[in-house]
PDB file of C-alpha atoms in Angstrom:
ATOM      1  CA  MET A   1      20.112 -30.263  21.062  1.00 63.00           C
ATOM      2  CA  LYS A   2      17.310 -32.367  19.607  1.00 58.00           C
ATOM      3  CA  LYS A   3      14.731 -30.179  21.338  1.00 58.00           C
ATOM      4  CA  TRP A   4      16.192 -27.030  19.758  1.00 55.00           C
ATOM      5  CA  MET A   5      16.256 -28.647  16.339  1.00 54.00           C
ATOM      6  CA  PHE A   6      12.651 -29.778  16.749  1.00 51.00           C
ATOM      7  CA  LEU A   7      11.648 -26.275  17.851  1.00 49.00           C
ATOM      8  CA  LEU A   8      13.345 -24.669  14.841  1.00 49.00           C
ATOM      9  CA  VAL A   9      11.766 -27.131  12.414  1.00 53.00           C
ATOM     10  CA  SER A  10       8.364 -26.552  14.011  1.00 53.00           C
ATOM     11  CA  LEU A  11       8.667 -22.784  13.745  1.00 53.00           C
ATOM     12  CA  PHE A  12       9.785 -22.991  10.130  1.00 54.00           C
ATOM     13  CA  THR A  13       6.882 -25.302   9.281  1.00 54.00           C
ATOM     14  CA  MET A  14       4.424 -22.986  10.979  1.00 53.00           C
ATOM     15  CA  GLN A  15       5.760 -19.973   9.047  1.00 53.00           C
ATOM     16  CA  VAL A  16       5.464 -21.781   5.731  1.00 50.00           C
ATOM     17  CA  ALA A  17       1.919 -22.860   6.568  1.00 50.00           C
ATOM     18  CA  MET A  18       0.925 -19.334   7.562  1.00 49.00           C
ATOM     19  CA  ALA A  19       2.710 -17.585   4.686  1.00 51.00           C
ATOM     20  CA  ASP A  20       0.047 -18.257   2.078  1.00 56.00           C
ATOM     21  CA  ASN A  21      -3.044 -17.355   4.014  1.00 80.00           C
ATOM     22  CA  ASP A  22      -4.777 -15.207   1.396  1.00 87.00           C
ATOM     23  CA  LYS A  23      -8.526 -15.452   1.572  1.00 93.00           C
ATOM     24  CA  PRO A  24     -11.022 -13.866  -0.809  1.00 95.00           C
ATOM     25  CA  ILE A  25     -13.686 -11.859   1.012  1.00 95.00           C
ATOM     26  CA  THR A  26     -16.577  -9.642   0.016  1.00 95.00           C
ATOM     27  CA  PHE A  27     -16.388  -5.850  -0.049  1.00 95.00           C
ATOM     28  CA  GLU A  28     -18.749  -5.756   2.925  1.00 96.00           C
ATOM     29  CA  GLN A  29     -16.259  -7.771   5.007  1.00 95.00           C
ATOM     30  CA  LEU A  30     -13.666  -4.978   4.779  1.00 96.00           C
ATOM     31  CA  PRO A  31     -13.275  -2.787   7.862  1.00 96.00           C
ATOM     32  CA  ALA A  32     -15.812   0.062   7.747  1.00 97.00           C
ATOM     33  CA  SER A  33     -13.105   2.725   7.331  1.00 97.00           C
ATOM     34  CA  ALA A  34     -11.734   0.926   4.247  1.00 97.00           C
ATOM     35  CA  GLN A  35     -15.200   0.702   2.725  1.00 97.00           C
ATOM     36  CA  THR A  36     -15.745   4.425   3.317  1.00 98.00           C
ATOM     37  CA  PHE A  37     -12.325   5.251   1.830  1.00 98.00           C
ATOM     38  CA  ILE A  38     -13.117   3.318  -1.373  1.00 97.00           C
ATOM     39  CA  LYS A  39     -16.592   4.856  -1.702  1.00 97.00           C
ATOM     40  CA  GLN A  40     -15.240   8.403  -1.218  1.00 97.00           C
ATOM     41  CA  ASN A  41     -12.066   8.218  -3.300  1.00 97.00           C
ATOM     42  CA  PHE A  42     -12.947   5.662  -5.990  1.00 96.00           C
ATOM     43  CA  PRO A  43     -16.714   6.180  -6.365  1.00 95.00           C
ATOM     44  CA  ASP A  44     -16.955   5.023  -9.991  1.00 93.00           C
ATOM     45  CA  ALA A  45     -14.390   2.222  -9.849  1.00 94.00           C
ATOM     46  CA  LYS A  46     -15.674  -1.333 -10.082  1.00 96.00           C
ATOM     47  CA  VAL A  47     -14.159  -3.767  -7.587  1.00 97.00           C
ATOM     48  CA  ALA A  48     -12.805  -6.948  -9.207  1.00 96.00           C
ATOM     49  CA  PHE A  49     -11.969  -8.711  -5.940  1.00 96.00           C
ATOM     50  CA  VAL A  50     -11.054  -8.199  -2.308  1.00 97.00           C
ATOM     51  CA  LYS A  51      -8.745 -10.410  -0.307  1.00 97.00           C
ATOM     52  CA  MET A  52      -7.558 -10.599   3.245  1.00 96.00           C
ATOM     53  CA  GLU A  53      -3.946 -11.582   3.865  1.00 95.00           C
ATOM     54  CA  LYS A  54      -3.461 -13.154   7.261  1.00 91.00           C
ATOM     55  CA  GLU A  55       0.023 -13.160   8.695  1.00 84.00           C
ATOM     56  CA  PHE A  56       1.259 -14.552  11.976  1.00 78.00           C
ATOM     57  CA  LEU A  57       0.111 -11.629  14.157  1.00 82.00           C
ATOM     58  CA  ASP A  58      -1.264  -9.238  11.564  1.00 88.00           C
ATOM     59  CA  ALA A  59      -3.701  -8.913   8.689  1.00 92.00           C
ATOM     60  CA  SER A  60      -4.052  -6.684   5.656  1.00 96.00           C
ATOM     61  CA  TYR A  61      -6.617  -6.220   2.922  1.00 97.00           C
ATOM     62  CA  ASP A  62      -6.191  -5.738  -0.820  1.00 98.00           C
ATOM     63  CA  VAL A  63      -8.878  -4.222  -3.011  1.00 98.00           C
ATOM     64  CA  VAL A  64      -8.247  -4.687  -6.732  1.00 97.00           C
ATOM     65  CA  PHE A  65     -10.349  -2.834  -9.284  1.00 97.00           C
ATOM     66  CA  ILE A  66     -11.311  -4.066 -12.745  1.00 96.00           C
ATOM     67  CA  ASN A  67      -8.947  -1.537 -14.361  1.00 95.00           C
ATOM     68  CA  GLY A  68      -5.960  -2.982 -12.432  1.00 95.00           C
ATOM     69  CA  ASP A  69      -5.680  -0.265  -9.792  1.00 97.00           C
ATOM     70  CA  LYS A  70      -5.106  -1.541  -6.268  1.00 98.00           C
ATOM     71  CA  VAL A  71      -5.433  -0.268  -2.692  1.00 98.00           C
ATOM     72  CA  GLU A  72      -3.926  -2.025   0.305  1.00 98.00           C
ATOM     73  CA  PHE A  73      -5.220  -1.468   3.846  1.00 98.00           C
ATOM     74  CA  ASP A  74      -3.929  -2.431   7.282  1.00 96.00           C
ATOM     75  CA  LYS A  75      -6.024  -4.469   9.724  1.00 94.00           C
ATOM     76  CA  LYS A  76      -7.814  -1.321  10.960  1.00 95.00           C
ATOM     77  CA  GLY A  77      -8.780  -0.232   7.451  1.00 96.00           C
ATOM     78  CA  ASN A  78      -6.193   2.547   7.039  1.00 97.00           C
ATOM     79  CA  TRP A  79      -4.697   2.731   3.553  1.00 98.00           C
ATOM     80  CA  LYS A  80      -1.047   1.703   3.218  1.00 97.00           C
ATOM     81  CA  ASP A  81      -0.491   1.577  -0.530  1.00 98.00           C
ATOM     82  CA  ILE A  82      -2.360   2.920  -3.550  1.00 98.00           C
ATOM     83  CA  ASN A  83      -1.149   1.803  -6.960  1.00 98.00           C
ATOM     84  CA  CYS A  84      -2.954   3.248  -9.974  1.00 96.00           C
ATOM     85  CA  ARG A  85      -2.259   1.858 -13.432  1.00 90.00           C
ATOM     86  CA  ARG A  86      -5.041   3.518 -15.419  1.00 85.00           C
ATOM     87  CA  MET A  87      -5.764   6.668 -13.412  1.00 90.00           C
ATOM     88  CA  THR A  88      -3.958   8.855 -10.939  1.00 94.00           C
ATOM     89  CA  VAL A  89      -4.098   8.679  -7.165  1.00 97.00           C
ATOM     90  CA  PRO A  90      -7.027  10.816  -5.969  1.00 96.00           C
ATOM     91  CA  GLN A  91      -5.775  14.229  -4.840  1.00 95.00           C
ATOM     92  CA  ALA A  92      -7.722  13.992  -1.587  1.00 96.00           C
ATOM     93  CA  VAL A  93      -5.427  11.123  -0.549  1.00 96.00           C
ATOM     94  CA  VAL A  94      -2.087  12.818  -1.298  1.00 97.00           C
ATOM     95  CA  PRO A  95      -0.976  15.053   1.606  1.00 97.00           C
ATOM     96  CA  ALA A  96      -1.084  18.764   0.704  1.00 97.00           C
ATOM     97  CA  LYS A  97       2.663  19.331   1.200  1.00 97.00           C
ATOM     98  CA  ILE A  98       3.497  16.489  -1.175  1.00 98.00           C
ATOM     99  CA  GLN A  99       1.023  17.893  -3.714  1.00 97.00           C
ATOM    100  CA  GLU A 100       2.689  21.313  -3.435  1.00 98.00           C
ATOM    101  CA  PHE A 101       6.153  19.831  -3.933  1.00 97.00           C
ATOM    102  CA  VAL A 102       5.085  17.865  -7.002  1.00 97.00           C
ATOM    103  CA  LYS A 103       3.197  20.805  -8.499  1.00 97.00           C
ATOM    104  CA  SER A 104       6.084  23.250  -8.061  1.00 97.00           C
ATOM    105  CA  ASN A 105       8.870  20.884  -9.177  1.00 97.00           C
ATOM    106  CA  TYR A 106       7.101  18.644 -11.707  1.00 96.00           C
ATOM    107  CA  PRO A 107       4.041  20.583 -12.928  1.00 96.00           C
ATOM    108  CA  GLU A 108       3.287  18.120 -15.733  1.00 96.00           C
ATOM    109  CA  ALA A 109       3.542  15.006 -13.531  1.00 96.00           C
ATOM    110  CA  LYS A 110       0.775  13.198 -11.672  1.00 96.00           C
ATOM    111  CA  VAL A 111       0.956  10.825  -8.720  1.00 98.00           C
ATOM    112  CA  ILE A 112       0.319   7.233  -9.820  1.00 97.00           C
ATOM    113  CA  LYS A 113       1.444   5.454  -6.658  1.00 98.00           C
ATOM    114  CA  ILE A 114       1.716   6.390  -3.007  1.00 98.00           C
ATOM    115  CA  GLU A 115       2.806   4.204  -0.128  1.00 98.00           C
ATOM    116  CA  LYS A 116       3.058   5.112   3.537  1.00 97.00           C
ATOM    117  CA  ASP A 117       4.401   3.496   6.636  1.00 94.00           C
ATOM    118  CA  ARG A 118       5.288   4.769  10.091  1.00 94.00           C
ATOM    119  CA  TYR A 119       8.425   6.548   8.880  1.00 96.00           C
ATOM    120  CA  GLU A 120       7.908   7.778   5.334  1.00 97.00           C
ATOM    121  CA  TYR A 121       5.834   8.294   2.217  1.00 98.00           C
ATOM    122  CA  GLU A 122       6.993   6.971  -1.146  1.00 98.00           C
ATOM    123  CA  VAL A 123       5.476   8.594  -4.213  1.00 98.00           C
ATOM    124  CA  LYS A 124       5.815   7.539  -7.845  1.00 97.00           C
ATOM    125  CA  LEU A 125       5.065  10.051 -10.592  1.00 97.00           C
ATOM    126  CA  THR A 126       4.045   9.715 -14.236  1.00 96.00           C
ATOM    127  CA  ASN A 127       7.455  11.128 -15.256  1.00 96.00           C
ATOM    128  CA  PHE A 128       9.208   8.100 -13.646  1.00 95.00           C
ATOM    129  CA  TRP A 129      10.471  10.003 -10.595  1.00 97.00           C
ATOM    130  CA  GLU A 130      10.162   8.228  -7.273  1.00 97.00           C
ATOM    131  CA  LEU A 131      10.188  10.581  -4.290  1.00 98.00           C
ATOM    132  CA  THR A 132      10.525   9.685  -0.621  1.00 98.00           C
ATOM    133  CA  PHE A 133       9.334  12.028   2.131  1.00 98.00           C
ATOM    134  CA  ASP A 134       9.650  11.710   5.880  1.00 97.00           C
ATOM    135  CA  THR A 135       6.569  12.079   8.079  1.00 96.00           C
ATOM    136  CA  SER A 136       7.156  15.851   8.225  1.00 96.00           C
ATOM    137  CA  PHE A 137       6.988  15.869   4.399  1.00 97.00           C
ATOM    138  CA  ASN A 138      10.643  16.736   3.890  1.00 97.00           C
ATOM    139  CA  LEU A 139      12.119  15.188   0.761  1.00 97.00           C
ATOM    140  CA  ILE A 140      14.688  12.596   1.848  1.00 97.00           C
ATOM    141  CA  ASP A 141      15.341  10.665  -1.372  1.00 97.00           C
ATOM    142  CA  MET A 142      14.591  10.712  -5.066  1.00 95.00           C
ATOM    143  CA  ASP A 143      15.254   8.308  -7.880  1.00 96.00           C
ATOM    144  CA  ASN A 144      14.471   8.312 -11.602  1.00 93.00           C
ATOM    145  CA  ASP A 145      13.280   4.901 -12.718  1.00 81.00           C
ATOM    146  CA  ASN A 146      13.401   5.667 -16.465  1.00 74.00           C
ATOM    147  CA  ASP A 147      16.015   3.078 -17.405  1.00 62.00           C
TER     148      ASP A 147
END
């Protein structure tokens, strides 16, 4: 029993120690694909800082621009989350089928946030609608966050 308790306490301590492993890095220390993505899609944006977040078995990178916009990348340099406060998400990043859906259903709205994972895309629009698409770009959920 004491061994199990010791093991649990050790694991908990290790998780707490690893939880806050954010480390500032230079732009050049980003994976090459992330650097290329930023240069192509945010050519005029000035980078405020870049940080690497180390987790137990994974890592991610955050690039924050001076205007407050932010892009998060996985350990390979693939974008996971783009959050724009001052501009809109570059059209080249938004999948064509999502662009078509937004244009035909919300012609005045622009994409200000897009997040993807293995199962879905979440898109936030300037008109406060939040849309969720599966990986085949079928709309699976929508919510208006204008409370």
